[in-house]
C-alpha positions as a LaTeX table, in Angstrom:
\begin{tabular}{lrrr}
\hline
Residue & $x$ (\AA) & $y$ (\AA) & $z$ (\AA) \\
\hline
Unk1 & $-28.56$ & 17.50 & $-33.83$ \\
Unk2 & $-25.14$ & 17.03 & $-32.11$ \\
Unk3 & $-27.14$ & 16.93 & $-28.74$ \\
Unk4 & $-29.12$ & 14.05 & $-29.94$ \\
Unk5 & $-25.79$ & 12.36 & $-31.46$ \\
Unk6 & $-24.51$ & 12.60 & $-27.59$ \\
Unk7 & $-27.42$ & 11.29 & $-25.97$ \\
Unk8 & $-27.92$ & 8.18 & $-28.23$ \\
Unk9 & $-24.22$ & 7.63 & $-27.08$ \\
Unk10 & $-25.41$ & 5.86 & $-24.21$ \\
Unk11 & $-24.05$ & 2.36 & $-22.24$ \\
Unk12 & $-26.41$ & 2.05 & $-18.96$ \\
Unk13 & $-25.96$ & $-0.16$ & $-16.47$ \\
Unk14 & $-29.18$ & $-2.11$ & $-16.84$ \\
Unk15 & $-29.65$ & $-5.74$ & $-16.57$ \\
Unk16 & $-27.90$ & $-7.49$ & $-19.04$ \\
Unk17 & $-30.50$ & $-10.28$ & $-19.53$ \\
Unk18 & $-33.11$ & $-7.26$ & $-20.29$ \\
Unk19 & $-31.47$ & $-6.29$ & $-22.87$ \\
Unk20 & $-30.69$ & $-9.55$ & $-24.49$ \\
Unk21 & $-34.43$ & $-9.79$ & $-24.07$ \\
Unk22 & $-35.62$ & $-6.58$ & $-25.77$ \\
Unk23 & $-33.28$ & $-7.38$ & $-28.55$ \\
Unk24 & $-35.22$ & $-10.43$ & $-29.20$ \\
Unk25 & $-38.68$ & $-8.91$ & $-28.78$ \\
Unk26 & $-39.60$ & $-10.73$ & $-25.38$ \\
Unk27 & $-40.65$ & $-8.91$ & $-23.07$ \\
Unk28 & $-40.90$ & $-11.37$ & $-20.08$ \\
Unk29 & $-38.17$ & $-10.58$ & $-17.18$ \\
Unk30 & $-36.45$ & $-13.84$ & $-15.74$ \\
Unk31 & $-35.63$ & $-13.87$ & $-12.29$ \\
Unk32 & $-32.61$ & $-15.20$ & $-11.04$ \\
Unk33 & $-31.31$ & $-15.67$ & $-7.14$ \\
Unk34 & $-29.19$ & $-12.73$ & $-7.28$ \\
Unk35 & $-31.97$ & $-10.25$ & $-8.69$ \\
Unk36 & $-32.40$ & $-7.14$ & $-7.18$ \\
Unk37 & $-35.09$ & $-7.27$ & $-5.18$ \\
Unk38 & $-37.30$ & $-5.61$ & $-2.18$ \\
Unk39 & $-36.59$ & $-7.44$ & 1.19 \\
Unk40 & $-39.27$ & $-8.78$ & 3.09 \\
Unk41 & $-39.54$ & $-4.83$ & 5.06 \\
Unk42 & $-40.05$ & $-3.95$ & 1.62 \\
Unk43 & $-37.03$ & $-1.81$ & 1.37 \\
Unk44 & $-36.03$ & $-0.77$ & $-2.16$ \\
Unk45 & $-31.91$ & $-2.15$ & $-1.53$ \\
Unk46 & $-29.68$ & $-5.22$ & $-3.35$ \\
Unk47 & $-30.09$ & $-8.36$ & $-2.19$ \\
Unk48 & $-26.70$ & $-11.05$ & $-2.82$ \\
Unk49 & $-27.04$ & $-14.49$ & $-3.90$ \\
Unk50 & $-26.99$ & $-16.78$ & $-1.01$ \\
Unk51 & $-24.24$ & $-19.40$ & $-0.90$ \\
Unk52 & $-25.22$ & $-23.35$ & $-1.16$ \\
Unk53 & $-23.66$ & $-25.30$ & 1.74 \\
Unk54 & $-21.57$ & $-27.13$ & 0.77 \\
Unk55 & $-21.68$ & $-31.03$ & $-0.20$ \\
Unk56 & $-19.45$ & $-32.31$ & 2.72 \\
Unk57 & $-20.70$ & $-29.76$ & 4.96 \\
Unk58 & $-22.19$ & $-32.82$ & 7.00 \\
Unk59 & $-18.93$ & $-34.76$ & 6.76 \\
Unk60 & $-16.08$ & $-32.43$ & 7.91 \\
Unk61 & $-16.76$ & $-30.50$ & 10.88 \\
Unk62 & $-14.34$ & $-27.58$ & 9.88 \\
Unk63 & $-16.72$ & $-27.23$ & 6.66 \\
Unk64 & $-19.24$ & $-25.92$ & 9.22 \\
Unk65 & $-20.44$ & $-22.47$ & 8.01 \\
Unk66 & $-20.50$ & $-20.15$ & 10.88 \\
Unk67 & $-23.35$ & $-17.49$ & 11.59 \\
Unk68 & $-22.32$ & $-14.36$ & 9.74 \\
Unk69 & $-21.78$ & $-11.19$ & 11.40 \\
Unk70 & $-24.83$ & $-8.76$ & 11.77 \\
Unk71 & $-24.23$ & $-5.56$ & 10.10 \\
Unk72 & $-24.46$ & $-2.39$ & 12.13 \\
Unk73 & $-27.10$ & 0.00 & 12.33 \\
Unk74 & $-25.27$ & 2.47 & 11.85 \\
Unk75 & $-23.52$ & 1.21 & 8.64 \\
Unk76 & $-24.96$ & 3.32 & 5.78 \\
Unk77 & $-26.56$ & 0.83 & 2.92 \\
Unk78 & $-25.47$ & 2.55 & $-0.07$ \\
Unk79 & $-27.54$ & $-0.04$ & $-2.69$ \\
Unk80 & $-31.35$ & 1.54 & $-1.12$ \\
Unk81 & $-33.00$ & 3.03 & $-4.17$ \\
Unk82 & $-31.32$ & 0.57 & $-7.03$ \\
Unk83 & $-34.95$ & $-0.84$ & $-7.32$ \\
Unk84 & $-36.73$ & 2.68 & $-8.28$ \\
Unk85 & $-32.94$ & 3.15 & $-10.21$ \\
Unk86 & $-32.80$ & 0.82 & $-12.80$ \\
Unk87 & $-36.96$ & 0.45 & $-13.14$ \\
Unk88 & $-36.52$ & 4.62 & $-14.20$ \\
Unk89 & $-33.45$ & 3.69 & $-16.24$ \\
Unk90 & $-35.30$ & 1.07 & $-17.98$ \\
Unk91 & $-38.36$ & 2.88 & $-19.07$ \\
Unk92 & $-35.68$ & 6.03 & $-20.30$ \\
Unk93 & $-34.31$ & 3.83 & $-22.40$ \\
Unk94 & $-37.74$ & 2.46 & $-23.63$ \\
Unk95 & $-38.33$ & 5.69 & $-24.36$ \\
Unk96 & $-35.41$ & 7.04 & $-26.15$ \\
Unk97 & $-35.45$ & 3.74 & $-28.44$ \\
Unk98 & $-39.52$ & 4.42 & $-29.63$ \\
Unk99 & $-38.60$ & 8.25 & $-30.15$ \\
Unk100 & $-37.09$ & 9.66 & $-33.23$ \\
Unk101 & $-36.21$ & 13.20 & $-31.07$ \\
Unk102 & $-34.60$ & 12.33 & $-27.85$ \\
Unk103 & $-35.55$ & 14.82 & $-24.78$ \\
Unk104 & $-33.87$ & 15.56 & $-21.94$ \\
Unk105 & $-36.37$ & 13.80 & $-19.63$ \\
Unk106 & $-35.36$ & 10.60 & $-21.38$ \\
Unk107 & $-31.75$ & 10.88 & $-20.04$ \\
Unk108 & $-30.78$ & 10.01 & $-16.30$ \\
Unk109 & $-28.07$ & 10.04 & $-14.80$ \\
Unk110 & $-26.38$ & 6.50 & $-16.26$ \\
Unk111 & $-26.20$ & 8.01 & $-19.43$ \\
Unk112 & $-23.49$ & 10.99 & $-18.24$ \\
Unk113 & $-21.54$ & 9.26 & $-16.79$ \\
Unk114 & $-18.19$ & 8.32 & $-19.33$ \\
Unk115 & $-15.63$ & 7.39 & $-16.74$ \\
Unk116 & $-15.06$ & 6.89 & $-13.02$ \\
Unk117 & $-11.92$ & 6.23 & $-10.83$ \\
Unk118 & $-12.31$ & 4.75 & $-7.07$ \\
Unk119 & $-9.54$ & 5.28 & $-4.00$ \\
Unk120 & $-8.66$ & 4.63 & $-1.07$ \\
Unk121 & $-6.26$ & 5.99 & 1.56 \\
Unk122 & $-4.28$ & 3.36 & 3.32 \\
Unk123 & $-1.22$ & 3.62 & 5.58 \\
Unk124 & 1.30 & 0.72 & 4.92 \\
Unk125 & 3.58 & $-0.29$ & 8.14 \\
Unk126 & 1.46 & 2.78 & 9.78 \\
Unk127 & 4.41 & 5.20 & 8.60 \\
Unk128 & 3.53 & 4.94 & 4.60 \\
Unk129 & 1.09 & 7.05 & 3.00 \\
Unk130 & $-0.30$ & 5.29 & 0.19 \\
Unk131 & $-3.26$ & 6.06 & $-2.49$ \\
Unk132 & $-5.31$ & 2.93 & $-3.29$ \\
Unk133 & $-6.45$ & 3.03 & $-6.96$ \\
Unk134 & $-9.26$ & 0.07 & $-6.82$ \\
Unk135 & $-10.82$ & 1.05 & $-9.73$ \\
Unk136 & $-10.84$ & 2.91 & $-13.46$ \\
Unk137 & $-12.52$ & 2.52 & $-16.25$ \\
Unk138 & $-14.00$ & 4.41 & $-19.05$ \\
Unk139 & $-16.42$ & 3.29 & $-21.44$ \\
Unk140 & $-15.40$ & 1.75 & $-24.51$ \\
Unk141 & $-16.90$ & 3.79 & $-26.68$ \\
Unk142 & $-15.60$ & 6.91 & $-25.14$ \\
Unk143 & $-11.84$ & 5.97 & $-25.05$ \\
Unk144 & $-8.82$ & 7.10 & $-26.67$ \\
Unk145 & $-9.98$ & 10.73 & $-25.86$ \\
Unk146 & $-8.06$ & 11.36 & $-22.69$ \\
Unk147 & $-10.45$ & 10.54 & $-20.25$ \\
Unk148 & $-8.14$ & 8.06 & $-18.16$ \\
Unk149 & $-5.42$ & 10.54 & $-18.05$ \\
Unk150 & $-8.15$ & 13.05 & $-16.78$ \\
Unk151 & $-8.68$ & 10.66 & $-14.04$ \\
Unk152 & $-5.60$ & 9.75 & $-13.15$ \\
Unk153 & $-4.55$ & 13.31 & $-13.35$ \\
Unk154 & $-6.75$ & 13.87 & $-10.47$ \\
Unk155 & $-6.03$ & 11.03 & $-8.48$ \\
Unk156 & $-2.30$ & 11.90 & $-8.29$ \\
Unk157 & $-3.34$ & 15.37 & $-7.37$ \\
Unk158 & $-2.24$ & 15.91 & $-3.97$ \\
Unk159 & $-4.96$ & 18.65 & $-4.00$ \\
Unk160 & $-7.22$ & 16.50 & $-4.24$ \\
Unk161 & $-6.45$ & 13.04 & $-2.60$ \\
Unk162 & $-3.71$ & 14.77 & $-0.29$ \\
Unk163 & $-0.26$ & 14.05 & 0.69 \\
Unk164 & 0.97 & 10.44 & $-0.38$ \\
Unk165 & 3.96 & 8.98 & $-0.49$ \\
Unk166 & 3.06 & 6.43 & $-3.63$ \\
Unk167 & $-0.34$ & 5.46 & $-5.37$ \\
Unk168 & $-1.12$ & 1.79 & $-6.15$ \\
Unk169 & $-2.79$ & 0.11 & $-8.71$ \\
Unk170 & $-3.26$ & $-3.62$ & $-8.77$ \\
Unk171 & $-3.40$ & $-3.18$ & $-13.07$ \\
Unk172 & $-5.34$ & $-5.85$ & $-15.33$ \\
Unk173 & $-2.91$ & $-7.57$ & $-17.47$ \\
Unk174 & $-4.11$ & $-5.83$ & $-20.53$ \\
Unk175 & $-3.88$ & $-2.33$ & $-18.92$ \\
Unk176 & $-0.19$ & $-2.54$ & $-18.14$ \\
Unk177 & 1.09 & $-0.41$ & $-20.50$ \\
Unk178 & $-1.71$ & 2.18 & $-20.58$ \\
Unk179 & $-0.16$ & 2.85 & $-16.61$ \\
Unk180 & 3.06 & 2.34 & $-17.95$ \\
Unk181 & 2.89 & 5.19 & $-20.39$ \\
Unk182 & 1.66 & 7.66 & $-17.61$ \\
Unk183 & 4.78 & 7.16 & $-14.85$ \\
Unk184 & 3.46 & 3.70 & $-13.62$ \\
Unk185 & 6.15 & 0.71 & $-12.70$ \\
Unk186 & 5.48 & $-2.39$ & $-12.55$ \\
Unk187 & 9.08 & $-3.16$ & $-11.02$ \\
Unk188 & 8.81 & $-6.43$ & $-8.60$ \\
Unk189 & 11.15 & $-5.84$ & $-6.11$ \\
Unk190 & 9.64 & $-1.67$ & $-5.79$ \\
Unk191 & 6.20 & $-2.91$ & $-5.74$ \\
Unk192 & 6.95 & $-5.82$ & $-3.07$ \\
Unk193 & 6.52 & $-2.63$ & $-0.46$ \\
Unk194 & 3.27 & $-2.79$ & $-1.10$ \\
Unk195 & 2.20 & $-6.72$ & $-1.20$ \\
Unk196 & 0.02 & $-6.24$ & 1.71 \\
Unk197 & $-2.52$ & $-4.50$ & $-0.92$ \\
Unk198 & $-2.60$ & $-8.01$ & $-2.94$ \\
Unk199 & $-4.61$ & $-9.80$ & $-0.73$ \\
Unk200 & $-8.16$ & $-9.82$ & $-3.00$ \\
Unk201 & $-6.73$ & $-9.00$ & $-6.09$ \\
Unk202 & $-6.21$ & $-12.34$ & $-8.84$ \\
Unk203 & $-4.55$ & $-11.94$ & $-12.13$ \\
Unk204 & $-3.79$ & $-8.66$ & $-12.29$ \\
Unk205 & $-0.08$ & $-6.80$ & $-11.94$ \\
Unk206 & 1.17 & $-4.63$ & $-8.93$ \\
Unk207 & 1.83 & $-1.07$ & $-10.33$ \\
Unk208 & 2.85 & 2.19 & $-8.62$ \\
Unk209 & 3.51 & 5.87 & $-8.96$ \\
Unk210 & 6.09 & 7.50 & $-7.01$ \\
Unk211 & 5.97 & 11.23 & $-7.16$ \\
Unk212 & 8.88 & 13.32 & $-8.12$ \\
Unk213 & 11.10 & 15.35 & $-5.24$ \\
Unk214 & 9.68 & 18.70 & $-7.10$ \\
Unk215 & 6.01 & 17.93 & $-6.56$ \\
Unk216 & 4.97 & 17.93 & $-9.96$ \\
Unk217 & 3.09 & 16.06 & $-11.77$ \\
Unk218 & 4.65 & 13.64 & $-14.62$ \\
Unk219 & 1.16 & 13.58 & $-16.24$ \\
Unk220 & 1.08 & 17.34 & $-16.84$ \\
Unk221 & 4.44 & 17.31 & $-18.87$ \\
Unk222 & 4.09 & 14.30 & $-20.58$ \\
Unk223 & 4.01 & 14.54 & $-24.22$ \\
Unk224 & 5.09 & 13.23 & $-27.44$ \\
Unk225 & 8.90 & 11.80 & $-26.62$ \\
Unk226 & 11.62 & 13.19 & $-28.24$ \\
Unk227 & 14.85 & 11.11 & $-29.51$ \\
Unk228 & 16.41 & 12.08 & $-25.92$ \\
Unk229 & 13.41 & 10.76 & $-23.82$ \\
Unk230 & 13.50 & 7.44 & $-25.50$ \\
Unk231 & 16.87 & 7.08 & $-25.32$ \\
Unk232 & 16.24 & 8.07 & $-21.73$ \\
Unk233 & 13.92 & 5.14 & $-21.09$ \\
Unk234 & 15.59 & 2.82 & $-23.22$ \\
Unk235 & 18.77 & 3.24 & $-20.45$ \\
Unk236 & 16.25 & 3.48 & $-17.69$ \\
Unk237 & 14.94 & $-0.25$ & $-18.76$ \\
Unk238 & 18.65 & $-1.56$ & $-19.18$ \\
Unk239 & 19.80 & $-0.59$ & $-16.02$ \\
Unk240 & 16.45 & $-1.83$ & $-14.37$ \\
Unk241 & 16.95 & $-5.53$ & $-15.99$ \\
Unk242 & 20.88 & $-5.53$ & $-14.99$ \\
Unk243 & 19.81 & $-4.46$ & $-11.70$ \\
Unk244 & 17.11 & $-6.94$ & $-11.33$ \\
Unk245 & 19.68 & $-9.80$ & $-12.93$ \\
Unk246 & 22.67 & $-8.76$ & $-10.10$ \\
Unk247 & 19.72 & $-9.11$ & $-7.55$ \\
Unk248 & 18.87 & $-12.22$ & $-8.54$ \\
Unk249 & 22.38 & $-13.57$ & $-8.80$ \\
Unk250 & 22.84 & $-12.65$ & $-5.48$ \\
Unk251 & 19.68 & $-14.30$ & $-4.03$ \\
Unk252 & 20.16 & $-17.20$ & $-5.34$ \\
Unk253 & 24.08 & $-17.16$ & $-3.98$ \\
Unk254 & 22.65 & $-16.27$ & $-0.83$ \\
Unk255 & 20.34 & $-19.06$ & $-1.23$ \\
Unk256 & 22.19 & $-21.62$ & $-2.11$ \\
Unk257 & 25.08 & $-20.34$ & 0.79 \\
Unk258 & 21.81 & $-20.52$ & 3.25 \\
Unk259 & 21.43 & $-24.14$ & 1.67 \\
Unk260 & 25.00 & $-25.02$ & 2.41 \\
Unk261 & 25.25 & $-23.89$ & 5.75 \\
Unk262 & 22.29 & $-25.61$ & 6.87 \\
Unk263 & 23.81 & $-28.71$ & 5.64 \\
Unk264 & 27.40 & $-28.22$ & 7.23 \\
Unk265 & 25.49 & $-27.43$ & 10.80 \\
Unk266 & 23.66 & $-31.30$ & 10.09 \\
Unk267 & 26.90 & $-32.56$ & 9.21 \\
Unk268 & 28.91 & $-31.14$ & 12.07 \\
Unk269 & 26.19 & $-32.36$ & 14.43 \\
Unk270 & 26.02 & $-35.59$ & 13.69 \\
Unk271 & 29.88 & $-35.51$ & 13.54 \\
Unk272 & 30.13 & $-34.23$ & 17.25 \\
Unk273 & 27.20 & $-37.14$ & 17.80 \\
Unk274 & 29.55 & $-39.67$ & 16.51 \\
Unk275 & 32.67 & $-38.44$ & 18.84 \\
Unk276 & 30.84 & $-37.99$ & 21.64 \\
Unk277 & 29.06 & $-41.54$ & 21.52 \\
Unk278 & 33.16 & $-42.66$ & 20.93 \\
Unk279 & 34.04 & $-41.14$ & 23.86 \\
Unk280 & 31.69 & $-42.33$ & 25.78 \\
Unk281 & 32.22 & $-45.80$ & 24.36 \\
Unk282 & 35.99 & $-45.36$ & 25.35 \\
Unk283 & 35.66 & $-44.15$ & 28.83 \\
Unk284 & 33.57 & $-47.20$ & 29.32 \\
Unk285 & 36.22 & $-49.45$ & 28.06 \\
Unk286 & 38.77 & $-47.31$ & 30.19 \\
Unk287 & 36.52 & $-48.22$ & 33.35 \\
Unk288 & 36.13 & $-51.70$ & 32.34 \\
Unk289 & 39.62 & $-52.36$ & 32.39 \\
Unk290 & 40.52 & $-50.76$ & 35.24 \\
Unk291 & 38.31 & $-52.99$ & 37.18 \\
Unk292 & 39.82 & $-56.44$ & 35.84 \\
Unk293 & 43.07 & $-54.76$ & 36.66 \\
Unk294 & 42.51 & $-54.26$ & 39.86 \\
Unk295 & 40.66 & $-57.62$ & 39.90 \\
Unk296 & 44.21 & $-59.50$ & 39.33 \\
\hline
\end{tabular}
């Protein structure tokens, strides 16, 4: 019974529009320009939409698309088999929805999977070790049972990812305090080390986790706070706000001192532009009347 409970908990990753479909008892498929597809080798491998030229592509020269880069042989193509993929995950789930007693048969892989986390390792300034959360995510319907922590248990595992000096996470706006709560800052000036990151990343907030001098892991100890760790992190957050209010002060003093000195240097030169156009108006005066002087 409980197996069956667990399998029927299922999200897969099938076309959206199929299921919209099945919900409504059609059964016709609609094909759209970015459908998976074979190629015309017939290879079983994801085909993107192709981009319209643009309207004023024939006005502007620098609107000119230029001929895109041929892939490499060598480059792996990790989408080959999503056609045979999501035609077997589509009959499973045909299956398991006309059955009243699910079997195993009728469960692939896109129904274990609950959560995933995606990294990189990047080197910032070629002296910085830093781990590149891109992505994690669990499904909805299994959260708030400590699967993200799981994850990002093991992504801050130097065991596992290796040494690092800091891991980065370019958080969505509504996830900010979920990486808050586990040792995550979203501190502007700290996170400005790593603004190279930012580059194809939109709405979203620059987070990172700096690991302690001992080595250990903050997600391993956190629990329930006491009184003291509050009070702890209510100081932590004072100090941080004072600090980042000084800093500002003093950027915008240094800003507005910048400012200033800019405009005493165009003063000053156009003063020495004025004196020196005197002088030379004076020496020719000086010459002038030297000459009907010497005239008489």
């Amino acid at each position: 019974m409980f197996e069956n409970l667990k399998l029927r908990l299922l999200d897969t990753i099938i076309d959206m529009e199929e299921h919209k479909l099945s919900k409504s008892g059609k059964t016709e498929k609609k094909e759209t320009e970015s459908e998976v597809k074979e190629d015309e080798e017939g290879k079983d491998k994801y085909e993107e939409e192709e981009s319209t030229p643009s309207k004023f592509a024939g006005v502007y020269s620098d609107t000119e698309s230029e001929e895109e880069e041929e892939e490499d042989d060598d480059e792996e193509d990790f989408s080959l088999g999503i056609n045979s993929f999501i035609k077997a995950a589509s009959q499973r789930r045909k299956q398991r929805k006309s059955k009243d007693k699910i079997e195993e048969t009728d469960c692939g892989v896109e129904n274990r999977i609950l959560g995933c986390a995606t990294y990189e390792k990047k080197y910032i300034k070629h002296k910085e070790r830093v781990v590149h959360l891109t992505l994690v995510t669990v499904r909805k319907r299994f959260r708030k049972y400590g699967l993200g922590k799981y994850l990002l248990q093991q992504i801050i595992d130097p065991a596992i990812v290796g040494q690092y000096d800091a891991v980065v996470v370019h958080a969505d706006n509504a996830a900010v305090d979920f990486f808050q709560k586990y040792g995550f800052s979203d501190d502007i000036v700290l996170n400005s080390r790593w603004s190279d990151l930012a580059e194809q990343f939109t709405n979203c907030t620059l987070m990172c986790y700096l690991p302690g001098f001992s080595g250990h892991s903050l997600l391993k100890t956190i629990k329930i706070p006491d009184f003291e760790v509050f009070e702890l992190e209510q100081e932590f957050n004072k100090w941080k706000s004072k600090t980042t209010e000084v800093y500002q002060n003093q950027v915008s003093i240094v800003m507005r001192m910048k400012h200033e000195i800019i405009q005493l240097k165009a003063l000053l030169k156009a003063l020495v532009d004025r004196q020196q156009k005197l002088i030379e108006t004076l020496l020719r005066d000086n010459d002038r009347v030297k000459k009907e002087r010497a005239i008489i």
